[in-house]
Amino acid sequence: MASTFPANEPLAIHLRGVSKHWGALHAVDGVDLDVPAGEIFGLIGHNGAGKSTLFKMMLGLLAPTAGDIRVAGASITGRGARAARRQLGYLPENVVLYDNLDGLETLRFFARLKGAPLVQCPQMLERVGLAHAGKRPVREYSKGMRQRLGFAQALLGSPRVLFLDEPTNGLDPQAIRDFYATLRELQSGGVTVIITSHILAELQERVDRLAILAAGRLQAVGSVQELRERTQMPLTVELEIAEGDRAGAVAALAQATGVQSEPTDTGLRLQCAREHKMAVLAAVSALGARVHDMKLIEPSLEDVFFGFSA
Ligand SMILES: Nc1ncnc2c1ncn2[C@@H]1O[C@H](COP(=O)(O)OP(=O)(O)OP(=O)(O)O)[C@@H](O)[C@H]1O
């Protein structure tokens, strides 16, 4: 499942044959993956698919049973691993914070652990929209504020590769927008982001590429559009047509394309294979003024996910 990039393309992530077995349980099983620097890359899968285990191995927190892991150009185990880890930022699924520390003290604590400059702490609070709360104890923080503080600690030390495990958990819609805007800014500075989420509609528009993991194995890697095309799922066409014109439209579309449409509250819906899209559009166009409006709906990332992981 490895992708091939030009030889001179710097790779942020390079995995070959990576496995983690706990006895008979193969949590991660023979994963090959390349992620070029500067990508926002999604990792999706059911509960227990192996996402967090793969994250922890890429971060050097968990030793693989087998395989080769290079992150930000260096091996994450053995010689040079310490230097390699300084290039990484990590927001775990459940970030542990100390309730008695305030926001700024929390970041200073993490900065010392990471060897990051303390001067970055107020800047990171500002970056995640918590500048006003820096002196408040973390026990008074809302869920979303705690999550933002967790994100701020992941940004300390200006990492080249960021691992974010369900980072938008507990964030409101505005905070989610701000969060992804920050990711885009980081990306424009060459930072690579590896992100997991169960909210597929949120990832769909925001990742450059993604991987689908099931039972520890990669099922597919590509952009959302590439995966849509690979699953060969049909497109949906919805037409708004006045009630009196619907029967004639059904017959005309069936005759021109062989595709059967079904009635909806406002008109007709039909599904067609991607390769028949232009023929269907031509048939719709031939219906002329009978069609008041039209929507062409691509399969969602959720559809694609179920297509690959079923
Ligand atoms: N320390 C451990 N010892 C034994 N098995 C483990 C350990 N950690 C994880 N596992 C198992 O490995 C498998 C993968 O777990 P992992 O946490 O990586 O899944 P995940 O994809 O992150 O799931 P979720 O979406 O629920 O967070 C699961 O079957 C889990 O029970």
mmCIF file of C-alpha atoms and ligand atoms in Angstrom:
data_model
loop_
_atom_site.group_PDB
_atom_site.id
_atom_site.type_symbol
_atom_site.label_atom_id
_atom_site.label_comp_id
_atom_site.label_asym_id
_atom_site.label_seq_id
_atom_site.Cartn_x
_atom_site.Cartn_y
_atom_site.Cartn_z
ATOM 1 C CA MET A 1 0.000 0.000 0.000
ATOM 2 C CA ALA A 2 3.085 2.249 -0.159
ATOM 3 C CA SER A 3 2.838 5.315 -2.387
ATOM 4 C CA THR A 4 5.770 6.297 -4.567
ATOM 5 C CA PHE A 5 6.989 9.902 -4.587
ATOM 6 C CA PRO A 6 9.838 11.479 -6.558
ATOM 7 C CA ALA A 7 13.213 10.495 -5.081
ATOM 8 C CA ASN A 8 13.980 14.112 -4.114
ATOM 9 C CA GLU A 9 10.642 14.588 -2.275
ATOM 10 C CA PRO A 10 11.404 14.837 1.454
ATOM 11 C CA LEU A 11 9.330 12.304 3.364
ATOM 12 C CA ALA A 12 7.926 13.181 6.769
ATOM 13 C CA ILE A 13 6.826 9.587 7.373
ATOM 14 C CA HIS A 14 8.345 6.436 5.913
ATOM 15 C CA LEU A 15 7.065 3.095 7.231
ATOM 16 C CA ARG A 16 7.977 -0.345 5.960
ATOM 17 C CA GLY A 17 6.532 -3.577 7.290
ATOM 18 C CA VAL A 18 5.539 -1.988 10.606
ATOM 19 C CA SER A 19 3.756 -4.360 12.996
ATOM 20 C CA LYS A 20 2.799 -4.444 16.645
ATOM 21 C CA HIS A 21 1.644 -7.768 18.048
ATOM 22 C CA TRP A 22 0.451 -8.389 21.565
ATOM 23 C CA GLY A 23 0.514 -12.163 21.703
ATOM 24 C CA ALA A 24 -1.981 -13.361 19.118
ATOM 25 C CA LEU A 25 -3.436 -9.873 18.671
ATOM 26 C CA HIS A 26 -2.041 -8.096 15.604
ATOM 27 C CA ALA A 27 -2.875 -4.492 16.528
ATOM 28 C CA VAL A 28 -0.832 -3.212 13.569
ATOM 29 C CA ASP A 29 0.159 -5.607 10.833
ATOM 30 C CA GLY A 30 2.700 -4.984 8.077
ATOM 31 C CA VAL A 31 2.013 -1.297 7.407
ATOM 32 C CA ASP A 32 3.891 0.420 4.546
ATOM 33 C CA LEU A 33 3.271 4.151 4.218
ATOM 34 C CA ASP A 34 4.957 7.275 2.843
ATOM 35 C CA VAL A 35 3.776 10.782 3.697
ATOM 36 C CA PRO A 36 5.611 13.670 2.028
ATOM 37 C CA ALA A 37 6.565 16.715 4.087
ATOM 38 C CA GLY A 38 3.905 19.412 4.255
ATOM 39 C CA GLU A 39 0.854 17.179 3.895
ATOM 40 C CA ILE A 40 -2.220 17.129 6.089
ATOM 41 C CA PHE A 41 -2.771 13.390 6.265
ATOM 42 C CA GLY A 42 -5.760 11.646 7.854
ATOM 43 C CA LEU A 43 -5.732 8.228 9.480
ATOM 44 C CA ILE A 44 -9.190 6.719 9.867
ATOM 45 C CA GLY A 45 -10.530 3.412 11.099
ATOM 46 C CA HIS A 46 -13.009 1.744 13.447
ATOM 47 C CA ASN A 47 -12.448 1.629 17.205
ATOM 48 C CA GLY A 48 -9.553 -0.736 17.805
ATOM 49 C CA ALA A 49 -8.312 -0.562 14.188
ATOM 50 C CA GLY A 50 -4.801 0.287 15.411
ATOM 51 C CA LYS A 51 -4.595 4.074 14.872
ATOM 52 C CA SER A 52 -3.300 5.011 18.327
ATOM 53 C CA THR A 53 -0.873 2.085 18.318
ATOM 54 C CA LEU A 54 0.530 3.221 14.976
ATOM 55 C CA PHE A 55 0.770 6.804 16.291
ATOM 56 C CA LYS A 56 2.662 5.683 19.386
ATOM 57 C CA MET A 57 5.120 3.699 17.279
ATOM 58 C CA MET A 58 5.722 6.658 14.957
ATOM 59 C CA LEU A 59 6.345 8.815 18.026
ATOM 60 C CA GLY A 60 8.849 6.342 19.434
ATOM 61 C CA LEU A 61 6.647 5.727 22.495
ATOM 62 C CA LEU A 62 6.034 2.084 21.635
ATOM 63 C CA ALA A 63 8.555 -0.321 20.112
ATOM 64 C CA PRO A 64 7.341 -2.094 16.961
ATOM 65 C CA THR A 65 7.367 -5.899 16.868
ATOM 66 C CA ALA A 66 8.780 -5.568 13.352
ATOM 67 C CA GLY A 67 9.439 -2.969 10.697
ATOM 68 C CA ASP A 68 11.291 0.211 9.890
ATOM 69 C CA ILE A 69 10.011 3.636 10.999
ATOM 70 C CA ARG A 70 11.523 6.900 9.813
ATOM 71 C CA VAL A 71 9.948 10.190 10.865
ATOM 72 C CA ALA A 72 11.184 13.625 9.746
ATOM 73 C CA GLY A 73 14.079 11.938 7.953
ATOM 74 C CA ALA A 74 15.458 9.962 10.920
ATOM 75 C CA SER A 75 14.930 6.555 12.459
ATOM 76 C CA ILE A 76 12.700 6.796 15.493
ATOM 77 C CA THR A 77 14.549 4.010 17.295
ATOM 78 C CA GLY A 78 18.251 3.623 18.048
ATOM 79 C CA ARG A 79 20.870 6.313 17.398
ATOM 80 C CA GLY A 80 19.578 9.793 16.703
ATOM 81 C CA ALA A 81 16.100 8.906 18.002
ATOM 82 C CA ARG A 82 16.216 11.625 20.679
ATOM 83 C CA ALA A 83 16.960 14.324 18.115
ATOM 84 C CA ALA A 84 14.260 12.908 15.830
ATOM 85 C CA ARG A 85 11.678 13.056 18.627
ATOM 86 C CA ARG A 86 12.371 16.746 19.225
ATOM 87 C CA GLN A 87 10.980 17.339 15.719
ATOM 88 C CA LEU A 88 7.608 15.870 16.710
ATOM 89 C CA GLY A 89 4.510 17.232 18.431
ATOM 90 C CA TYR A 90 1.789 15.000 19.867
ATOM 91 C CA LEU A 91 -1.737 15.628 21.044
ATOM 92 C CA PRO A 92 -2.936 12.349 22.592
ATOM 93 C CA GLU A 93 -6.573 11.310 22.471
ATOM 94 C CA ASN A 94 -6.929 12.039 26.206
ATOM 95 C CA VAL A 95 -4.448 14.728 27.132
ATOM 96 C CA VAL A 96 -3.472 14.634 30.823
ATOM 97 C CA LEU A 97 -3.369 18.076 32.437
ATOM 98 C CA TYR A 98 -2.694 19.093 36.054
ATOM 99 C CA ASP A 99 -5.758 20.829 37.427
ATOM 100 C CA ASN A 100 -3.828 22.975 39.909
ATOM 101 C CA LEU A 101 -1.570 24.562 37.294
ATOM 102 C CA ASP A 102 -2.806 27.526 35.289
ATOM 103 C CA GLY A 103 -2.689 27.531 31.477
ATOM 104 C CA LEU A 104 0.675 29.267 31.240
ATOM 105 C CA GLU A 105 2.251 27.120 33.964
ATOM 106 C CA THR A 106 0.988 24.047 32.110
ATOM 107 C CA LEU A 107 2.729 25.095 28.917
ATOM 108 C CA ARG A 108 5.926 25.955 30.813
ATOM 109 C CA PHE A 109 5.828 22.484 32.369
ATOM 110 C CA PHE A 110 5.518 20.819 28.932
ATOM 111 C CA ALA A 111 8.129 23.174 27.425
ATOM 112 C CA ARG A 112 10.671 22.089 30.067
ATOM 113 C CA LEU A 113 9.902 18.414 29.394
ATOM 114 C CA LYS A 114 10.388 18.933 25.677
ATOM 115 C CA GLY A 115 13.359 21.278 25.906
ATOM 116 C CA ALA A 116 11.347 23.943 24.048
ATOM 117 C CA PRO A 117 11.998 27.688 24.617
ATOM 118 C CA LEU A 118 9.818 29.025 27.463
ATOM 119 C CA VAL A 119 9.300 32.228 25.506
ATOM 120 C CA GLN A 120 7.024 30.253 23.158
ATOM 121 C CA CYS A 121 4.465 29.570 25.908
ATOM 122 C CA PRO A 122 2.503 32.863 25.819
ATOM 123 C CA GLN A 123 2.642 32.818 21.989
ATOM 124 C CA MET A 124 1.123 29.335 21.886
ATOM 125 C CA LEU A 125 -1.640 30.319 24.300
ATOM 126 C CA GLU A 126 -2.423 33.212 21.976
ATOM 127 C CA ARG A 127 -2.321 30.956 18.930
ATOM 128 C CA VAL A 128 -5.020 28.652 20.335
ATOM 129 C CA GLY A 129 -7.183 31.535 21.589
ATOM 130 C CA LEU A 130 -6.428 31.071 25.293
ATOM 131 C CA ALA A 131 -4.384 34.220 25.977
ATOM 132 C CA HIS A 132 -7.196 35.540 28.203
ATOM 133 C CA ALA A 133 -7.202 32.350 30.310
ATOM 134 C CA GLY A 134 -3.451 31.914 30.874
ATOM 135 C CA LYS A 135 -3.708 32.755 34.585
ATOM 136 C CA ARG A 136 -6.776 30.614 35.293
ATOM 137 C CA PRO A 137 -6.271 27.176 36.860
ATOM 138 C CA VAL A 138 -6.901 24.331 34.432
ATOM 139 C CA ARG A 139 -9.601 22.891 36.752
ATOM 140 C CA GLU A 140 -11.760 25.855 35.678
ATOM 141 C CA TYR A 141 -11.254 25.131 31.956
ATOM 142 C CA SER A 142 -14.120 23.828 29.825
ATOM 143 C CA LYS A 143 -13.603 20.652 27.774
ATOM 144 C CA GLY A 144 -12.877 22.684 24.645
ATOM 145 C CA MET A 145 -10.386 24.902 26.511
ATOM 146 C CA ARG A 146 -8.545 21.820 27.793
ATOM 147 C CA GLN A 147 -8.386 20.473 24.266
ATOM 148 C CA ARG A 148 -6.981 23.765 22.970
ATOM 149 C CA LEU A 149 -4.374 23.780 25.740
ATOM 150 C CA GLY A 150 -3.444 20.236 24.686
ATOM 151 C CA PHE A 151 -3.033 21.483 21.119
ATOM 152 C CA ALA A 152 -0.852 24.373 22.340
ATOM 153 C CA GLN A 153 1.499 21.939 24.137
ATOM 154 C CA ALA A 154 1.772 19.886 20.921
ATOM 155 C CA LEU A 155 2.943 23.031 19.098
ATOM 156 C CA LEU A 156 5.744 23.793 21.578
ATOM 157 C CA GLY A 157 9.222 23.409 20.131
ATOM 158 C CA SER A 158 8.045 24.201 16.575
ATOM 159 C CA PRO A 159 7.664 20.532 15.523
ATOM 160 C CA ARG A 160 8.127 19.510 11.875
ATOM 161 C CA VAL A 161 5.619 16.666 12.196
ATOM 162 C CA LEU A 162 2.461 16.937 14.310
ATOM 163 C CA PHE A 163 0.486 13.892 15.452
ATOM 164 C CA LEU A 164 -3.043 14.801 16.482
ATOM 165 C CA ASP A 165 -5.268 12.042 17.884
ATOM 166 C CA GLU A 166 -8.909 13.188 17.639
ATOM 167 C CA PRO A 167 -7.915 16.826 18.181
ATOM 168 C CA THR A 168 -11.357 18.377 17.650
ATOM 169 C CA ASN A 169 -13.041 16.318 20.377
ATOM 170 C CA GLY A 170 -15.094 18.765 22.432
ATOM 171 C CA LEU A 171 -14.459 21.796 20.192
ATOM 172 C CA ASP A 172 -17.383 23.972 19.071
ATOM 173 C CA PRO A 173 -17.870 24.712 15.328
ATOM 174 C CA GLN A 174 -15.992 28.039 15.455
ATOM 175 C CA ALA A 175 -13.102 26.465 17.377
ATOM 176 C CA ILE A 176 -12.969 23.645 14.784
ATOM 177 C CA ARG A 177 -12.682 26.220 11.998
ATOM 178 C CA ASP A 178 -9.941 28.082 13.859
ATOM 179 C CA PHE A 179 -8.153 24.814 14.529
ATOM 180 C CA TYR A 180 -8.054 23.841 10.828
ATOM 181 C CA ALA A 181 -7.019 27.398 9.867
ATOM 182 C CA THR A 182 -4.044 26.986 12.225
ATOM 183 C CA LEU A 183 -3.209 23.655 10.577
ATOM 184 C CA ARG A 184 -3.212 25.315 7.142
ATOM 185 C CA GLU A 185 -0.856 28.038 8.440
ATOM 186 C CA LEU A 186 1.480 25.411 9.858
ATOM 187 C CA GLN A 187 1.289 23.501 6.576
ATOM 188 C CA SER A 188 2.319 26.574 4.617
ATOM 189 C CA GLY A 189 5.433 26.631 6.818
ATOM 190 C CA GLY A 190 6.192 23.032 5.745
ATOM 191 C CA VAL A 191 4.805 21.261 8.825
ATOM 192 C CA THR A 192 3.321 17.788 8.253
ATOM 193 C CA VAL A 193 0.157 16.915 10.151
ATOM 194 C CA ILE A 194 -1.059 13.384 10.823
ATOM 195 C CA ILE A 195 -4.582 13.490 12.186
ATOM 196 C CA THR A 196 -7.169 10.946 13.315
ATOM 197 C CA SER A 197 -10.864 11.624 13.722
ATOM 198 C CA HIS A 198 -14.090 9.647 13.766
ATOM 199 C CA ILE A 199 -15.898 12.691 12.350
ATOM 200 C CA LEU A 200 -15.376 11.838 8.705
ATOM 201 C CA ALA A 201 -17.420 14.755 7.349
ATOM 202 C CA GLU A 202 -14.960 17.069 9.082
ATOM 203 C CA LEU A 203 -11.872 15.422 7.593
ATOM 204 C CA GLN A 204 -13.354 15.072 4.109
ATOM 205 C CA GLU A 205 -12.680 18.654 3.027
ATOM 206 C CA ARG A 206 -9.558 19.173 5.081
ATOM 207 C CA VAL A 207 -7.034 16.426 4.489
ATOM 208 C CA ASP A 208 -4.780 16.220 1.429
ATOM 209 C CA ARG A 209 -4.730 12.437 1.611
ATOM 210 C CA LEU A 210 -5.738 9.778 4.063
ATOM 211 C CA ALA A 211 -5.318 6.135 4.945
ATOM 212 C CA ILE A 212 -8.025 3.692 5.984
ATOM 213 C CA LEU A 213 -6.890 1.228 8.630
ATOM 214 C CA ALA A 214 -8.895 -1.915 9.494
ATOM 215 C CA ALA A 215 -7.764 -4.650 11.914
ATOM 216 C CA GLY A 216 -4.224 -3.262 11.864
ATOM 217 C CA ARG A 217 -3.851 -3.285 8.068
ATOM 218 C CA LEU A 218 -3.961 -0.405 5.597
ATOM 219 C CA GLN A 219 -6.927 -0.898 3.268
ATOM 220 C CA ALA A 220 -6.398 2.164 1.081
ATOM 221 C CA VAL A 221 -4.300 5.348 0.807
ATOM 222 C CA GLY A 222 -5.070 8.372 -1.361
ATOM 223 C CA SER A 223 -6.954 11.644 -1.654
ATOM 224 C CA VAL A 224 -10.695 11.527 -0.959
ATOM 225 C CA GLN A 225 -11.322 11.836 -4.708
ATOM 226 C CA GLU A 226 -8.882 9.023 -5.551
ATOM 227 C CA LEU A 227 -10.548 6.739 -3.019
ATOM 228 C CA ARG A 228 -13.999 7.622 -4.365
ATOM 229 C CA GLU A 229 -12.884 6.641 -7.844
ATOM 230 C CA ARG A 230 -11.318 3.414 -6.592
ATOM 231 C CA THR A 231 -14.457 2.267 -4.774
ATOM 232 C CA GLN A 232 -16.469 2.792 -7.988
ATOM 233 C CA MET A 233 -19.408 4.007 -5.923
ATOM 234 C CA PRO A 234 -22.209 5.573 -7.950
ATOM 235 C CA LEU A 235 -22.858 9.293 -8.106
ATOM 236 C CA THR A 236 -26.275 10.562 -7.079
ATOM 237 C CA VAL A 237 -28.179 13.063 -9.227
ATOM 238 C CA GLU A 238 -31.146 14.927 -7.713
ATOM 239 C CA LEU A 239 -33.512 16.853 -9.943
ATOM 240 C CA GLU A 240 -36.167 19.360 -8.985
ATOM 241 C CA ILE A 241 -39.118 18.821 -11.328
ATOM 242 C CA ALA A 242 -42.774 19.887 -11.058
ATOM 243 C CA GLU A 243 -45.086 16.999 -10.138
ATOM 244 C CA GLY A 244 -46.909 16.957 -13.464
ATOM 245 C CA ASP A 245 -43.632 16.605 -15.412
ATOM 246 C CA ARG A 246 -42.092 13.780 -13.354
ATOM 247 C CA ALA A 247 -43.528 10.713 -15.117
ATOM 248 C CA GLY A 248 -42.447 12.012 -18.532
ATOM 249 C CA ALA A 249 -38.979 12.812 -17.166
ATOM 250 C CA VAL A 250 -38.577 9.309 -15.695
ATOM 251 C CA ALA A 251 -39.424 7.785 -19.087
ATOM 252 C CA ALA A 252 -37.162 10.160 -21.046
ATOM 253 C CA LEU A 253 -34.182 9.571 -18.724
ATOM 254 C CA ALA A 254 -34.673 5.780 -18.819
ATOM 255 C CA GLN A 255 -34.865 5.809 -22.607
ATOM 256 C CA ALA A 256 -31.780 8.007 -23.052
ATOM 257 C CA THR A 257 -29.518 6.422 -20.417
ATOM 258 C CA GLY A 258 -31.052 3.123 -19.285
ATOM 259 C CA VAL A 259 -30.973 4.517 -15.736
ATOM 260 C CA GLN A 260 -34.142 4.276 -13.614
ATOM 261 C CA SER A 261 -34.928 7.278 -11.407
ATOM 262 C CA GLU A 262 -37.067 7.295 -8.281
ATOM 263 C CA PRO A 263 -39.435 10.006 -7.054
ATOM 264 C CA THR A 264 -38.543 12.343 -4.185
ATOM 265 C CA ASP A 265 -40.628 15.061 -2.481
ATOM 266 C CA THR A 266 -39.430 17.654 -4.974
ATOM 267 C CA GLY A 267 -38.593 15.679 -8.121
ATOM 268 C CA LEU A 268 -36.431 12.692 -8.995
ATOM 269 C CA ARG A 269 -33.261 10.982 -7.789
ATOM 270 C CA LEU A 270 -31.068 8.638 -9.757
ATOM 271 C CA GLN A 271 -27.715 6.946 -9.329
ATOM 272 C CA CYS A 272 -25.205 6.434 -12.084
ATOM 273 C CA ALA A 273 -21.718 5.035 -12.523
ATOM 274 C CA ARG A 274 -18.996 7.695 -12.761
ATOM 275 C CA GLU A 275 -18.293 6.789 -16.407
ATOM 276 C CA HIS A 276 -21.935 7.466 -17.324
ATOM 277 C CA LYS A 277 -21.983 10.901 -15.716
ATOM 278 C CA MET A 278 -21.740 12.934 -18.918
ATOM 279 C CA ALA A 279 -24.414 10.839 -20.674
ATOM 280 C CA VAL A 280 -26.773 11.373 -17.735
ATOM 281 C CA LEU A 281 -26.052 15.120 -17.686
ATOM 282 C CA ALA A 282 -26.797 15.316 -21.419
ATOM 283 C CA ALA A 283 -30.127 13.504 -20.862
ATOM 284 C CA VAL A 284 -30.975 15.870 -17.988
ATOM 285 C CA SER A 285 -30.090 18.839 -20.161
ATOM 286 C CA ALA A 286 -32.440 17.514 -22.882
ATOM 287 C CA LEU A 287 -35.318 17.748 -20.370
ATOM 288 C CA GLY A 288 -34.958 21.535 -20.742
ATOM 289 C CA ALA A 289 -37.127 23.846 -18.643
ATOM 290 C CA ARG A 290 -38.829 20.896 -16.918
ATOM 291 C CA VAL A 291 -35.762 20.707 -14.641
ATOM 292 C CA HIS A 292 -35.829 23.609 -12.156
ATOM 293 C CA ASP A 293 -32.680 22.664 -10.309
ATOM 294 C CA MET A 294 -30.086 19.906 -10.152
ATOM 295 C CA LYS A 295 -27.571 18.533 -7.621
ATOM 296 C CA LEU A 296 -24.708 16.165 -8.383
ATOM 297 C CA ILE A 297 -23.682 14.405 -5.173
ATOM 298 C CA GLU A 298 -20.350 12.598 -4.795
ATOM 299 C CA PRO A 299 -20.093 9.683 -2.324
ATOM 300 C CA SER A 300 -19.093 11.044 1.092
ATOM 301 C CA LEU A 301 -15.931 9.996 2.885
ATOM 302 C CA GLU A 302 -18.224 7.981 5.162
ATOM 303 C CA ASP A 303 -19.552 6.063 2.111
ATOM 304 C CA VAL A 304 -15.969 5.496 0.935
ATOM 305 C CA PHE A 305 -14.904 4.363 4.404
ATOM 306 C CA PHE A 306 -17.663 1.753 4.590
ATOM 307 C CA GLY A 307 -16.854 0.728 1.014
ATOM 308 C CA PHE A 308 -13.275 -0.136 2.011
ATOM 309 C CA SER A 309 -13.730 -1.357 5.564
ATOM 310 C CA ALA A 310 -16.874 -3.484 5.115
HETATM 311 N N1 LIG B 1 -1.165 -2.201 25.731
HETATM 312 C C1 LIG B 1 -1.929 -3.041 25.046
HETATM 313 N N2 LIG B 1 -1.942 -4.356 25.286
HETATM 314 C C2 LIG B 1 -2.713 -5.208 24.569
HETATM 315 N N3 LIG B 1 -3.518 -4.821 23.557
HETATM 316 C C3 LIG B 1 -3.545 -3.512 23.276
HETATM 317 C C4 LIG B 1 -2.769 -2.545 23.981
HETATM 318 N N4 LIG B 1 -3.022 -1.318 23.452
HETATM 319 C C5 LIG B 1 -3.914 -1.509 22.460
HETATM 320 N N5 LIG B 1 -4.234 -2.813 22.355
HETATM 321 C C6 LIG B 1 -5.158 -3.416 21.384
HETATM 322 O O1 LIG B 1 -4.703 -3.078 20.071
HETATM 323 C C7 LIG B 1 -5.805 -2.862 19.194
HETATM 324 C C8 LIG B 1 -5.665 -1.488 18.561
HETATM 325 O O2 LIG B 1 -5.871 -0.492 19.563
HETATM 326 P P1 LIG B 1 -5.719 1.072 19.250
HETATM 327 O O3 LIG B 1 -5.855 1.791 20.550
HETATM 328 O O4 LIG B 1 -4.484 1.281 18.464
HETATM 329 O O5 LIG B 1 -6.989 1.321 18.314
HETATM 330 P P2 LIG B 1 -7.577 2.690 17.743
HETATM 331 O O6 LIG B 1 -7.732 2.506 16.276
HETATM 332 O O7 LIG B 1 -6.743 3.832 18.206
HETATM 333 O O8 LIG B 1 -9.008 2.709 18.437
HETATM 334 P P3 LIG B 1 -9.952 3.944 18.924
HETATM 335 O O9 LIG B 1 -10.580 4.511 17.688
HETATM 336 O O10 LIG B 1 -10.956 3.231 19.788
HETATM 337 O O11 LIG B 1 -9.104 4.929 19.672
HETATM 338 C C9 LIG B 1 -7.049 -3.026 20.044
HETATM 339 O O12 LIG B 1 -7.534 -4.355 19.869
HETATM 340 C C10 LIG B 1 -6.559 -2.831 21.466
HETATM 341 O O13 LIG B 1 -7.328 -3.570 22.401
#
